[in-house]
Short mmCIF file of C-alpha atoms and ligand atoms in Angstrom, two decimals:
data_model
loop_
_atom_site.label_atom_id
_atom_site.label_comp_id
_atom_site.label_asym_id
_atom_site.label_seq_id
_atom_site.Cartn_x
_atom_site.Cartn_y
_atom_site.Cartn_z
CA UNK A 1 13.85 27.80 -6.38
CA UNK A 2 12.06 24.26 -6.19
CA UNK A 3 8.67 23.46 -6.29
CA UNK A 4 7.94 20.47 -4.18
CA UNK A 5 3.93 18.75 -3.07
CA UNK A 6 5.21 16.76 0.73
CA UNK A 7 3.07 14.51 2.61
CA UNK A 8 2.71 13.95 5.81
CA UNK A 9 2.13 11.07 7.15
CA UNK A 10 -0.39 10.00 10.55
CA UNK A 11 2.55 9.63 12.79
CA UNK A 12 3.84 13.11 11.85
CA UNK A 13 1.09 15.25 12.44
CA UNK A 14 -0.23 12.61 15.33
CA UNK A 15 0.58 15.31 18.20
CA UNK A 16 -0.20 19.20 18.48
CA UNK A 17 3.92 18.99 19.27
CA UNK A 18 4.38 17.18 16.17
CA UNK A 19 2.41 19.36 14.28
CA UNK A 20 4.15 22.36 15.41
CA UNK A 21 7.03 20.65 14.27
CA UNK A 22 5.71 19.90 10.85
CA UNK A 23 5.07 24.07 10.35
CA UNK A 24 8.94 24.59 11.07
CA UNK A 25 9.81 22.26 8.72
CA UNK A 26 7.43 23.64 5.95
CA UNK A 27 8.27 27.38 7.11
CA UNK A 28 11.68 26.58 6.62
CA UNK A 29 11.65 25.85 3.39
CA UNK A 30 9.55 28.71 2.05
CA UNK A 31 11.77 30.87 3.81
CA UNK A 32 14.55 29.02 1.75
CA UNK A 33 12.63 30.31 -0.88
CA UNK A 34 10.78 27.72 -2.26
CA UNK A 35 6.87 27.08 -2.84
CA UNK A 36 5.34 23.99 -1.64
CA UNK A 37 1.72 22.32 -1.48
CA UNK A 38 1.55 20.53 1.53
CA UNK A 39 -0.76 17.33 1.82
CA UNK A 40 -1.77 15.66 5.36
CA UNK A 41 -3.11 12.87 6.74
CA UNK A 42 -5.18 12.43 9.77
CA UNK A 43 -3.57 12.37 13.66
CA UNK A 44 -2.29 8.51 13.75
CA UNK A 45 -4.63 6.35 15.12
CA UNK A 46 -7.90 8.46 13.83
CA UNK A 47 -9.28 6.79 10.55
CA UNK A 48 -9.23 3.47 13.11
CA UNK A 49 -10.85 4.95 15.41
CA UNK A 50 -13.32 6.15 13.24
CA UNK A 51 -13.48 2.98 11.50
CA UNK A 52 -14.75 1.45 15.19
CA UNK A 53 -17.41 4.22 15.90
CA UNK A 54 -19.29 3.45 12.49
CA UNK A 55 -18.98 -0.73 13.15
CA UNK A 56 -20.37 0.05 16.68
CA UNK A 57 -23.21 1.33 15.19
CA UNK A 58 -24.02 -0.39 12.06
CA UNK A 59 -22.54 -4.03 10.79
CA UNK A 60 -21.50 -3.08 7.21
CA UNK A 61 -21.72 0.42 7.41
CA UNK A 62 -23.00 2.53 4.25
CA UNK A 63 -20.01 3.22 2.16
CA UNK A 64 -21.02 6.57 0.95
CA UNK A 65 -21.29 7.55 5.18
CA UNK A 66 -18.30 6.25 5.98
CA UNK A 67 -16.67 8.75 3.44
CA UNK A 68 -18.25 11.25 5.22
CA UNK A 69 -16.94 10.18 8.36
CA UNK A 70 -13.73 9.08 7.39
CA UNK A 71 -12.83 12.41 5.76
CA UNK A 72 -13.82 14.23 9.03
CA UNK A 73 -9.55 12.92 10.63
CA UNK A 74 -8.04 14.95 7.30
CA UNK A 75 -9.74 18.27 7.98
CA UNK A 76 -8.51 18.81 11.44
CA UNK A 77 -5.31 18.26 10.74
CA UNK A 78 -5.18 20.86 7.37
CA UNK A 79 -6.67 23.40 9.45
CA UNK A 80 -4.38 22.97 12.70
CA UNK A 81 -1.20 22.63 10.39
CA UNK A 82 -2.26 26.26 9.01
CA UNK A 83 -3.30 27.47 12.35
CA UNK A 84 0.72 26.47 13.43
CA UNK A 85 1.78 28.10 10.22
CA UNK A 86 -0.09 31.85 10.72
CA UNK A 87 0.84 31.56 14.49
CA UNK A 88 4.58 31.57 12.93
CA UNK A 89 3.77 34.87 10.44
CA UNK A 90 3.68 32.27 7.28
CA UNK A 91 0.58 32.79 5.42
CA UNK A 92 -1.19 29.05 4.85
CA UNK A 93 -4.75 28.11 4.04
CA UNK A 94 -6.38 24.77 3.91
CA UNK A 95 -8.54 22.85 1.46
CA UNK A 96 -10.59 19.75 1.75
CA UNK A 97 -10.51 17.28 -1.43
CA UNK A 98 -13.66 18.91 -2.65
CA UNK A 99 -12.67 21.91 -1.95
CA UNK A 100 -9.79 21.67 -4.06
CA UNK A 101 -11.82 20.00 -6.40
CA UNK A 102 -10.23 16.96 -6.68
CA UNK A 103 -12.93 14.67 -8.67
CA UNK A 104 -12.72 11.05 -8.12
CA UNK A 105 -15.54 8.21 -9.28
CA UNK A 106 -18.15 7.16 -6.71
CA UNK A 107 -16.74 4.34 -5.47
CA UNK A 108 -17.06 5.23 -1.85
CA UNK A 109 -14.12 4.23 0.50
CA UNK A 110 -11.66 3.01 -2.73
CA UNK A 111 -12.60 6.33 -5.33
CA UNK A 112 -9.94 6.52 -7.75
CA UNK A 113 -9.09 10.23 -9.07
CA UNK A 114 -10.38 11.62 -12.44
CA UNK A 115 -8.76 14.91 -12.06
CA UNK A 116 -7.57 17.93 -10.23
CA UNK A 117 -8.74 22.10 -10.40
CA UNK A 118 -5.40 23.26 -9.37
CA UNK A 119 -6.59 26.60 -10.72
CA UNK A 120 -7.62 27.69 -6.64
CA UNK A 121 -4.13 26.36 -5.59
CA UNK A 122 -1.87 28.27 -8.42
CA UNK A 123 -3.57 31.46 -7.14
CA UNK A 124 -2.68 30.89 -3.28
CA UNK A 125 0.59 29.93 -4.30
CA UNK A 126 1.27 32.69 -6.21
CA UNK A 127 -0.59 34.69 -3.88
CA UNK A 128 2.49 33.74 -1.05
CA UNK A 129 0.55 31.52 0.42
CA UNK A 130 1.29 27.58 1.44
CA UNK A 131 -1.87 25.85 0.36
CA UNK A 132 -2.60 22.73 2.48
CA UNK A 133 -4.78 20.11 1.14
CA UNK A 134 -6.59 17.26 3.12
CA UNK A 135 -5.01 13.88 2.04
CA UNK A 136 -7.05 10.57 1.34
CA UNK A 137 -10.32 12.40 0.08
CA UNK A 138 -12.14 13.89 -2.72
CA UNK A 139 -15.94 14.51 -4.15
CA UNK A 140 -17.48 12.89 -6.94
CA UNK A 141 -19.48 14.44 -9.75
CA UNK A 142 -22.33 14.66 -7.63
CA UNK A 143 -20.67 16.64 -4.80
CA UNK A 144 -20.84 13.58 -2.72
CA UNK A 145 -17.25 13.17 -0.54
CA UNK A 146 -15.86 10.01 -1.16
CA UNK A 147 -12.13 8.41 -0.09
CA UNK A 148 -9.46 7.01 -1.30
CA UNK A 149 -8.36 3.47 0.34
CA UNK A 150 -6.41 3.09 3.29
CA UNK A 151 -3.12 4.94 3.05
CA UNK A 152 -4.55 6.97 -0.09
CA UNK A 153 -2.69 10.27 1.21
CA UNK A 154 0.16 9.21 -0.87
CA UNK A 155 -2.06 8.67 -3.70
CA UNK A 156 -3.48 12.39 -3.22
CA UNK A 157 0.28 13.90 -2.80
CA UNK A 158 1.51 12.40 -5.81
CA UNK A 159 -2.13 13.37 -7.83
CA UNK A 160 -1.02 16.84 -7.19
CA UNK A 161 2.75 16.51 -8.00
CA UNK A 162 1.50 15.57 -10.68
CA UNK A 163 -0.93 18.26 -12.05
CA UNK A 164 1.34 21.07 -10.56
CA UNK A 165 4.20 19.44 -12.03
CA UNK A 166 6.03 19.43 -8.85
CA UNK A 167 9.68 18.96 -9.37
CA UNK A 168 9.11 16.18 -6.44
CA UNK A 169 6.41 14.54 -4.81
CA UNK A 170 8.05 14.40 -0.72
CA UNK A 171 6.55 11.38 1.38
CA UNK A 172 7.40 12.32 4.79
CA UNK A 173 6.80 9.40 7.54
CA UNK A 174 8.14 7.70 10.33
CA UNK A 175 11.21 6.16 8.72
CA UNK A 176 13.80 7.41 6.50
CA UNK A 177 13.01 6.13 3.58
CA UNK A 178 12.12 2.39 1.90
CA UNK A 179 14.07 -0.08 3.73
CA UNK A 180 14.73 -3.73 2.27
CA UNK A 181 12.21 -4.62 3.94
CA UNK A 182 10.04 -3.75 7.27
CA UNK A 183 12.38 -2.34 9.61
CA UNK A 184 9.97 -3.34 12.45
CA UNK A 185 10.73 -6.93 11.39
CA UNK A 186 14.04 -6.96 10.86
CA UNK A 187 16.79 -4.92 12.83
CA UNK A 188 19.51 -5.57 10.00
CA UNK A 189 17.50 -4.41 6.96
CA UNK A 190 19.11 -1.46 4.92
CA UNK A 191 17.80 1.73 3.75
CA UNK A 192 17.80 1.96 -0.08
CA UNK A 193 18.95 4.82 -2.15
CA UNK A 194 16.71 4.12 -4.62
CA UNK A 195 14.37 1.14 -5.96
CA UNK A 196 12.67 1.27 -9.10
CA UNK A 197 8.90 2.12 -9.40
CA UNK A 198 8.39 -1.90 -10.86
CA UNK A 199 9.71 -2.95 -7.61
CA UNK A 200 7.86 -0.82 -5.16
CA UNK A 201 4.74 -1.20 -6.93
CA UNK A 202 5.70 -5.31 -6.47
CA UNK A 203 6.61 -4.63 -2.47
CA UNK A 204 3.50 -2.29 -1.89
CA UNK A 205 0.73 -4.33 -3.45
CA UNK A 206 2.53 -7.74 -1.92
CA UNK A 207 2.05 -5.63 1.41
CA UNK A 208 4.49 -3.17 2.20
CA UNK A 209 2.57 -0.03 3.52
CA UNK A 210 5.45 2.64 3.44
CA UNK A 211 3.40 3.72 -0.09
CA UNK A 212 -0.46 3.25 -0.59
CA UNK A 213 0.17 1.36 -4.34
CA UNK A 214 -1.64 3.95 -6.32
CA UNK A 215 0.51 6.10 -5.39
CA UNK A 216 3.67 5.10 -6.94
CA UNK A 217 1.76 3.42 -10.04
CA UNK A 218 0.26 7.07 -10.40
CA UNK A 219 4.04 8.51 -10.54
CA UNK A 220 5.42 5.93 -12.65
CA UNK A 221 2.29 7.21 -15.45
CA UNK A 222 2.94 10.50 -14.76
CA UNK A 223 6.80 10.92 -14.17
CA UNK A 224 6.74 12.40 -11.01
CA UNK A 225 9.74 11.87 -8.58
CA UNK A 226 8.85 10.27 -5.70
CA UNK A 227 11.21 10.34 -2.39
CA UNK A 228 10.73 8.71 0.79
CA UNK A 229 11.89 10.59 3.80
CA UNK A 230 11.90 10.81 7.90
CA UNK A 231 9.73 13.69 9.12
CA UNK A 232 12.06 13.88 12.25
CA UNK A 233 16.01 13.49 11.12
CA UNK A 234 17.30 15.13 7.92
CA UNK A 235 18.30 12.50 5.44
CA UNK A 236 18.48 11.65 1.76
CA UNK A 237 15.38 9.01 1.89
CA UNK A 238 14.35 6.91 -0.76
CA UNK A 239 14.27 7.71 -3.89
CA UNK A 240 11.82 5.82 -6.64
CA UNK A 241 12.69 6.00 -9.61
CA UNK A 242 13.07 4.37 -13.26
CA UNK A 243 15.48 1.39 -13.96
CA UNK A 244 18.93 2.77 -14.22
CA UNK A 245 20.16 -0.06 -17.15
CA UNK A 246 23.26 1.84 -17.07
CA UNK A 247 23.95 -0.44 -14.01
CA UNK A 248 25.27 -3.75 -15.16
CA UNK A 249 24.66 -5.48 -12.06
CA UNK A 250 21.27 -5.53 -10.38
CA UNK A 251 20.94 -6.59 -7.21
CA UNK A 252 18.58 -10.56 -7.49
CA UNK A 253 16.66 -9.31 -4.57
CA UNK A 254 16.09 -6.11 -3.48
CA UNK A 255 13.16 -6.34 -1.16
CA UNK A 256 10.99 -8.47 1.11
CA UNK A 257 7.51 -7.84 1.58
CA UNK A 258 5.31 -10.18 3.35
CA UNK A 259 0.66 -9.54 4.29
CA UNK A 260 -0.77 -10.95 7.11
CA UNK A 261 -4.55 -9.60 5.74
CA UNK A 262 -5.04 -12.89 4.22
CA UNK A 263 -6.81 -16.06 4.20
CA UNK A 264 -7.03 -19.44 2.24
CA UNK A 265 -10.12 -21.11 1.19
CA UNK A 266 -10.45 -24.42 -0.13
CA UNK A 267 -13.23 -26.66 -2.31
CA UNK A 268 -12.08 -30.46 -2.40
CA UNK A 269 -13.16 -33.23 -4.79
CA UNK A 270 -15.02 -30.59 -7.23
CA UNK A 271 -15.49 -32.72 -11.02
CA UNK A 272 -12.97 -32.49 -13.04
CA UNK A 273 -14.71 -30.96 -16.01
CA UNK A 274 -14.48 -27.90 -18.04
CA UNK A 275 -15.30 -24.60 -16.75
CA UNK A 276 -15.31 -25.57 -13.02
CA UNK A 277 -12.69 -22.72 -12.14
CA UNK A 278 -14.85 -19.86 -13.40
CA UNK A 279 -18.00 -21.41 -11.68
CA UNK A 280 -16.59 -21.30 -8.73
CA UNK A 281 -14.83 -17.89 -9.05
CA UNK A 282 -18.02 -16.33 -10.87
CA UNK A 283 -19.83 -15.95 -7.60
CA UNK A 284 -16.55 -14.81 -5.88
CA UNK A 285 -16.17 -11.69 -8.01
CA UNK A 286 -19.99 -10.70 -8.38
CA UNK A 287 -19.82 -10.73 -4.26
CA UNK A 288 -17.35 -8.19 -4.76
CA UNK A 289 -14.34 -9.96 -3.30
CA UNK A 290 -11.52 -9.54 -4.97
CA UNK A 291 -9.13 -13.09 -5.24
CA UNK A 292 -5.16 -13.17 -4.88
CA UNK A 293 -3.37 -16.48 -5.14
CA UNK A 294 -5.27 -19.45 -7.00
CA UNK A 295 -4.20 -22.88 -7.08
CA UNK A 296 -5.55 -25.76 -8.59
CA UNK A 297 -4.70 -29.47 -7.84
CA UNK A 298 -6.40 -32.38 -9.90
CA UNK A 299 -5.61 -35.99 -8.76
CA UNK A 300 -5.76 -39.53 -10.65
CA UNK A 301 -9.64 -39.81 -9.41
CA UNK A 302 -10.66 -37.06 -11.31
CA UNK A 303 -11.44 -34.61 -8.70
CA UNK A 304 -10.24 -31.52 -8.28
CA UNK A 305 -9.08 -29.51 -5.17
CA UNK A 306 -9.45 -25.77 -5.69
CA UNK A 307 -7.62 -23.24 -3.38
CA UNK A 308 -7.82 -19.39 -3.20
CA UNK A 309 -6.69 -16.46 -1.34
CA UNK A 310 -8.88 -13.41 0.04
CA UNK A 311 -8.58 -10.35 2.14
CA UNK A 312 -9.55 -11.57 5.76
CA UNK A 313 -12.53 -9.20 5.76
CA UNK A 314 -13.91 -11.50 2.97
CA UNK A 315 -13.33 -14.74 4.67
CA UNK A 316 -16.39 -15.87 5.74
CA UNK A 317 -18.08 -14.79 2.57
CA UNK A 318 -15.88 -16.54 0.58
CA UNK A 319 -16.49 -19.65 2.84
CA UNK A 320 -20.47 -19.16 2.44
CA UNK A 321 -19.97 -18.98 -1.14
CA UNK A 322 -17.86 -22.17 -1.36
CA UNK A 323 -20.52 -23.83 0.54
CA UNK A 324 -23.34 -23.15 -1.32
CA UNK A 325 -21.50 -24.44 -4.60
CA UNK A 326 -20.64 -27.60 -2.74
CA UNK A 327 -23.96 -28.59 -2.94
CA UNK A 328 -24.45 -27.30 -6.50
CA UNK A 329 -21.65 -28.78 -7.51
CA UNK A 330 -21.25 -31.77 -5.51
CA UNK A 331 -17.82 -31.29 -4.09
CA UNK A 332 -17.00 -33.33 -1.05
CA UNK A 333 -15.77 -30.41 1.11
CA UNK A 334 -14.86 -26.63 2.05
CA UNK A 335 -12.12 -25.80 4.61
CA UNK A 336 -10.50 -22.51 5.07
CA UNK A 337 -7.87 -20.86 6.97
CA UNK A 338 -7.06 -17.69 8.09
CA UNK A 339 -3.88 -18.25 9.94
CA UNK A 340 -1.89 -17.90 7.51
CA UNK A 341 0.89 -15.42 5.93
CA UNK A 342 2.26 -14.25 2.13
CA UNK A 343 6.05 -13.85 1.79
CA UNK A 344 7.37 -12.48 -1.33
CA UNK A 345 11.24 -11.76 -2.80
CA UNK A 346 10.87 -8.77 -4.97
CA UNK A 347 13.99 -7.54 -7.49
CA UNK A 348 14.57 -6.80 -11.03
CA UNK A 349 17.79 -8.47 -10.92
CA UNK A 350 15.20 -11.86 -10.93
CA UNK A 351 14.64 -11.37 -14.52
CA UNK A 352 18.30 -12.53 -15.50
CA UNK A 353 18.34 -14.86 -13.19
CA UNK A 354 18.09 -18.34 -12.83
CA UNK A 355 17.82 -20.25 -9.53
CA UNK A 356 16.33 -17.73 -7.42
CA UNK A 357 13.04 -19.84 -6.34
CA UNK A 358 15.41 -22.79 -5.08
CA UNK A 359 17.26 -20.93 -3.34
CA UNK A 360 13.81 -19.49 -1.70
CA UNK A 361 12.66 -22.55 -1.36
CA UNK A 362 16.02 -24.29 0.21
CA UNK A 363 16.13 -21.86 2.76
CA UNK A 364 12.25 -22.06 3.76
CA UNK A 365 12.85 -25.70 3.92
CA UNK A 366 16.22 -25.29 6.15
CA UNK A 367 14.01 -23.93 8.94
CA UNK A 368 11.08 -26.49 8.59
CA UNK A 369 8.96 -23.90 7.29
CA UNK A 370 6.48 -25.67 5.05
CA UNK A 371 5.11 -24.20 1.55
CA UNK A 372 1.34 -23.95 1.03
CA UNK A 373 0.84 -21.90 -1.81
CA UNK A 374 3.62 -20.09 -4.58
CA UNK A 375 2.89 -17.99 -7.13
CA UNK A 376 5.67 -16.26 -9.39
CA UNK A 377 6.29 -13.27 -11.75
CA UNK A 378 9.01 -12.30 -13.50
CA UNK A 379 10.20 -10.13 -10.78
CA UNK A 380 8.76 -11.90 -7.67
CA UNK A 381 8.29 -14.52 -5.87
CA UNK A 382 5.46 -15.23 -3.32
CA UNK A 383 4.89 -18.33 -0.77
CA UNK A 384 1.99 -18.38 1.46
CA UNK A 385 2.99 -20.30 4.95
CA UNK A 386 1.61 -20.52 8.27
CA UNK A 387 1.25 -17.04 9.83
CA UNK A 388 3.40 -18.48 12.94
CA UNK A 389 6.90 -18.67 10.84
CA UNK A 390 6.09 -15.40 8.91
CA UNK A 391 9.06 -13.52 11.11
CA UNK A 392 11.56 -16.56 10.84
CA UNK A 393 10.94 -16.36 6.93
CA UNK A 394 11.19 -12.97 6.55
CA UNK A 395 14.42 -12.97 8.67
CA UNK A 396 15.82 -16.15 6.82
CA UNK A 397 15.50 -15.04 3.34
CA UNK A 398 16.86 -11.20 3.87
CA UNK A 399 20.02 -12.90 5.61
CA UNK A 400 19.75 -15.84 2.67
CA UNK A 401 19.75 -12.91 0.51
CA UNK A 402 22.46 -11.33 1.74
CA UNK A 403 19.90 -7.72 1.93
CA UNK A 404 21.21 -6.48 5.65
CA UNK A 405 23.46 -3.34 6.07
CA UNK A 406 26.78 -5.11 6.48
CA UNK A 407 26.98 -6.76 3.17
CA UNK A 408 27.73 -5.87 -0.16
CA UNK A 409 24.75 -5.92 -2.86
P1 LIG B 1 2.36 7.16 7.35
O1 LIG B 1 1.40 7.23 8.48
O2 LIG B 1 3.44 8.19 7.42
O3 LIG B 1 1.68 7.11 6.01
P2 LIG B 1 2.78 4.30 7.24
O4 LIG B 1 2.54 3.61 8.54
O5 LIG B 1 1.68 4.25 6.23
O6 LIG B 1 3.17 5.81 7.55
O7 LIG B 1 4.11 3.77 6.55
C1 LIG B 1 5.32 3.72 7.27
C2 LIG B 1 5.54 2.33 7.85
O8 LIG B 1 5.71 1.39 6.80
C3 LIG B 1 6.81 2.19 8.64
O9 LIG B 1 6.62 2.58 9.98
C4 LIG B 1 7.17 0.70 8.49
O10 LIG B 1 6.85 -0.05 9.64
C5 LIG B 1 6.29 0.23 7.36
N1 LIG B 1 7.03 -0.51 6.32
C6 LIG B 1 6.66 -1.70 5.79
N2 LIG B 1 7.54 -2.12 4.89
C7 LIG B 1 8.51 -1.18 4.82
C8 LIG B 1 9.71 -1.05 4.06
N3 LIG B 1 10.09 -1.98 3.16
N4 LIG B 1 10.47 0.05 4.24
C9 LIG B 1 10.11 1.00 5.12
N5 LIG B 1 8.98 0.94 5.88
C10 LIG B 1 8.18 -0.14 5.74
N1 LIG B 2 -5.89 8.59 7.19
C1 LIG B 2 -6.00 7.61 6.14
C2 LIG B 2 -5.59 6.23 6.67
O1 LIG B 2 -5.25 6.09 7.83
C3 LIG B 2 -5.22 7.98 4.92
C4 LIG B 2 -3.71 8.04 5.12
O2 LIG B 2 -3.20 8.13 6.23
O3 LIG B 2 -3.00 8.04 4.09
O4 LIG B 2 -5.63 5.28 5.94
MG1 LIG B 3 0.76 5.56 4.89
#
């Protein structure tokens, strides 16, 4: 008998049909004989639409209402998913985050989880029931409801793996499994096996969504097995996992991600004297906005140009920042773009590897694609370029790469 927390993701509960489908699946295997916790997300397209109704009524809307609101796409789904369950004779009740009593901090619309009462769910479980719990929400201290981050489902399936000690946290979605990179980019990519939970953590927070990031840093702390999976064809999925150093030969790549979400910002001819970089970034991080790639560029004249990348949504108060220090500072200008695009390699083969930037590079340069930004780590590599290639790159370096299902890794 296993023990297993799966997700489901927007796309698989995003119809009553689909939900209906979802209960067979989960009926299935309690009638197997198995227990499982069963974690959803809202109908696909909901927390966006959501999203819209509070920014038609208020510019920035308060963060601790748009928990409230937010949470609302989560609690129609538990309790149709356990309506579809009793309407099959399988006995199913659902919980909201604070119902569960899943305590996060109260930092409304990114809360990160303190810690789970499973107490109410070992008693419905061992009561025959299958418990479903609201994904993407919780309640701090105070009893206020607060959420997650986008994609923070995950995050609250693999929480509760964890603190059930699951012998697998299930991510059911709308592909079968992790793929070398976006299968919606690229027909040829390959479905892995398994990737290590260094690497996805690399491809999610470089922009892969198949996994919110917290998630699979969560069940790399904790241990928990973590498999990918298609909610609508059987399949083996992806399994993350730890870094199997029994295999001699790692793959140099094993992934492409790539982000569209951000944008550069630039402050030209700033002096070039000490403690200019943290003037200019002190202001950046007390607005709250959180900085990716930084480069800095000082010429024979003593001046230096200072470049840095931010979520779009923080674009124009990055640029209002940089202009103000112009002034203060007496740079000569601020320019900024937001049509632009991050590619990164990702692979733990990289490590042991020389070579693997020029052969990035060569191919970028093969299809006039030009470089604006890089930034490296021992296991990847990231260019920013101009959001009009992004699909040639990403094609280029997973055939460069050799990643697509024909060849041999
Ligand atoms: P869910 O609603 O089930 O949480 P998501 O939309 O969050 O689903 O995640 C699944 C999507 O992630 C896929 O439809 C796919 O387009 C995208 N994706 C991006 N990168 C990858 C990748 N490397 N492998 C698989 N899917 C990826
Ligand atoms: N419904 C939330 C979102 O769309 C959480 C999730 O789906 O994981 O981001
Ligand atoms: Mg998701």
């Amino acid at each position: 008998m296993a023990f297993y927390v799966q997700k489901f993701g927007g796309t698989s509960v995003g119809t009553v049909e689909r939900i209906a489908a979802v209960a067979d699946k989960v009926k299935a295997f309690r009638d197997a004989g198995h227990d499982s916790v069963v974690v959803v997300s809202a109908m696909s397209g909901e927390t966006n639409r959501l999203v819209s109704l509070a920014n038609a009524v208020m510019e920035d809307p308060t963060p601790r209402e748009m928990d409230v609101l937010l949470s609302t796409g989560e609690q129609v789904t538990i309790a149709l998913l356990c309506m579809a369950l009793n309407s099959r004779g399988c006995p199913a009740k659902s919980y909201t985050g604070s119902q569960v009593r899943i305590t996060t901090d109260s930092t409304h619309t990114k809360a990160r989880i303190q810690s789970i009462d499973e107490g109410n769910i070992r008693a419905d479980i061992a009561a025959g029931n299958v418990v479903v719990v609201a994904g993407f929400q919780g309640v701090d201290e105070l009893g206020n409801i607060t959420t997650l981050g986008r994609g923070g489902s995950d995050t609250t399936a693999v929480a509760l793996a964890a603190a059930l000690k699951a012998d697998e946290c299930q991510i059911y979605t709308d592909v079968d499994g992790v793929y070398t990179t976006d299968p919606r980019v690229v027909d040829s990519a390959r479905r892995l096996d398994k990737i290590t939970f260094e690497e996805m953590i690399e491809m999610a927070s470089l922009g892969s969504k198949v996994l919110q990031i917290r998630s699979v840093e969560f069940a790399g702390k904790y241990n928990v097995p973590l498999r990918v999976l298609s909610s609508f064809q059987d399949g083996p999925g992806t399994l993350i996992t730890t870094e199997d150093t029994s295999e001699m030969e790692q793959p140099l790549v094993s992934g492409i991600a790539f982000n569209r979400d951000e944008a550069k910002v630039t402050i030209k001819g700033v002096p070039d004297i000490p403690g200019v970089a943290s003037r200019i970034l002190r202001p950046v991080s007390d607005a709250n906005i959180e900085v990716d790639m930084i480069v800095q560029n000082t010429g024979d004249d003593n001046q230096t140009d200072f470049t840095f990348t931010v979520h779009r949504n923080d674009y124009k108060k990055a640029m209002a920042i940089l202009e103000a220090l112009q002034v203060e500072l007496g740079a000569r200008k601020v320019v900024g773009d937001t049509k632009i695009a991050k590619v990164s390699i990702v692979g733990v083969g990289m490590r042991s590897h020389a070579g693997v930037a020029t052969k990035m590079f060569e191919r970028l340069s093969k299809e006039g694609i030009n470089i604006q930004m890089i930034s490296t780590s021992e296991i990847k590599i990231s260019v920013v370029i101009d959001e009009k290639y992004l699909e040639l790159a990403v094609r280029s370096l997973h055939s460069a790469f050799e990643l697509s299902g024909n060849s041999e890794l």
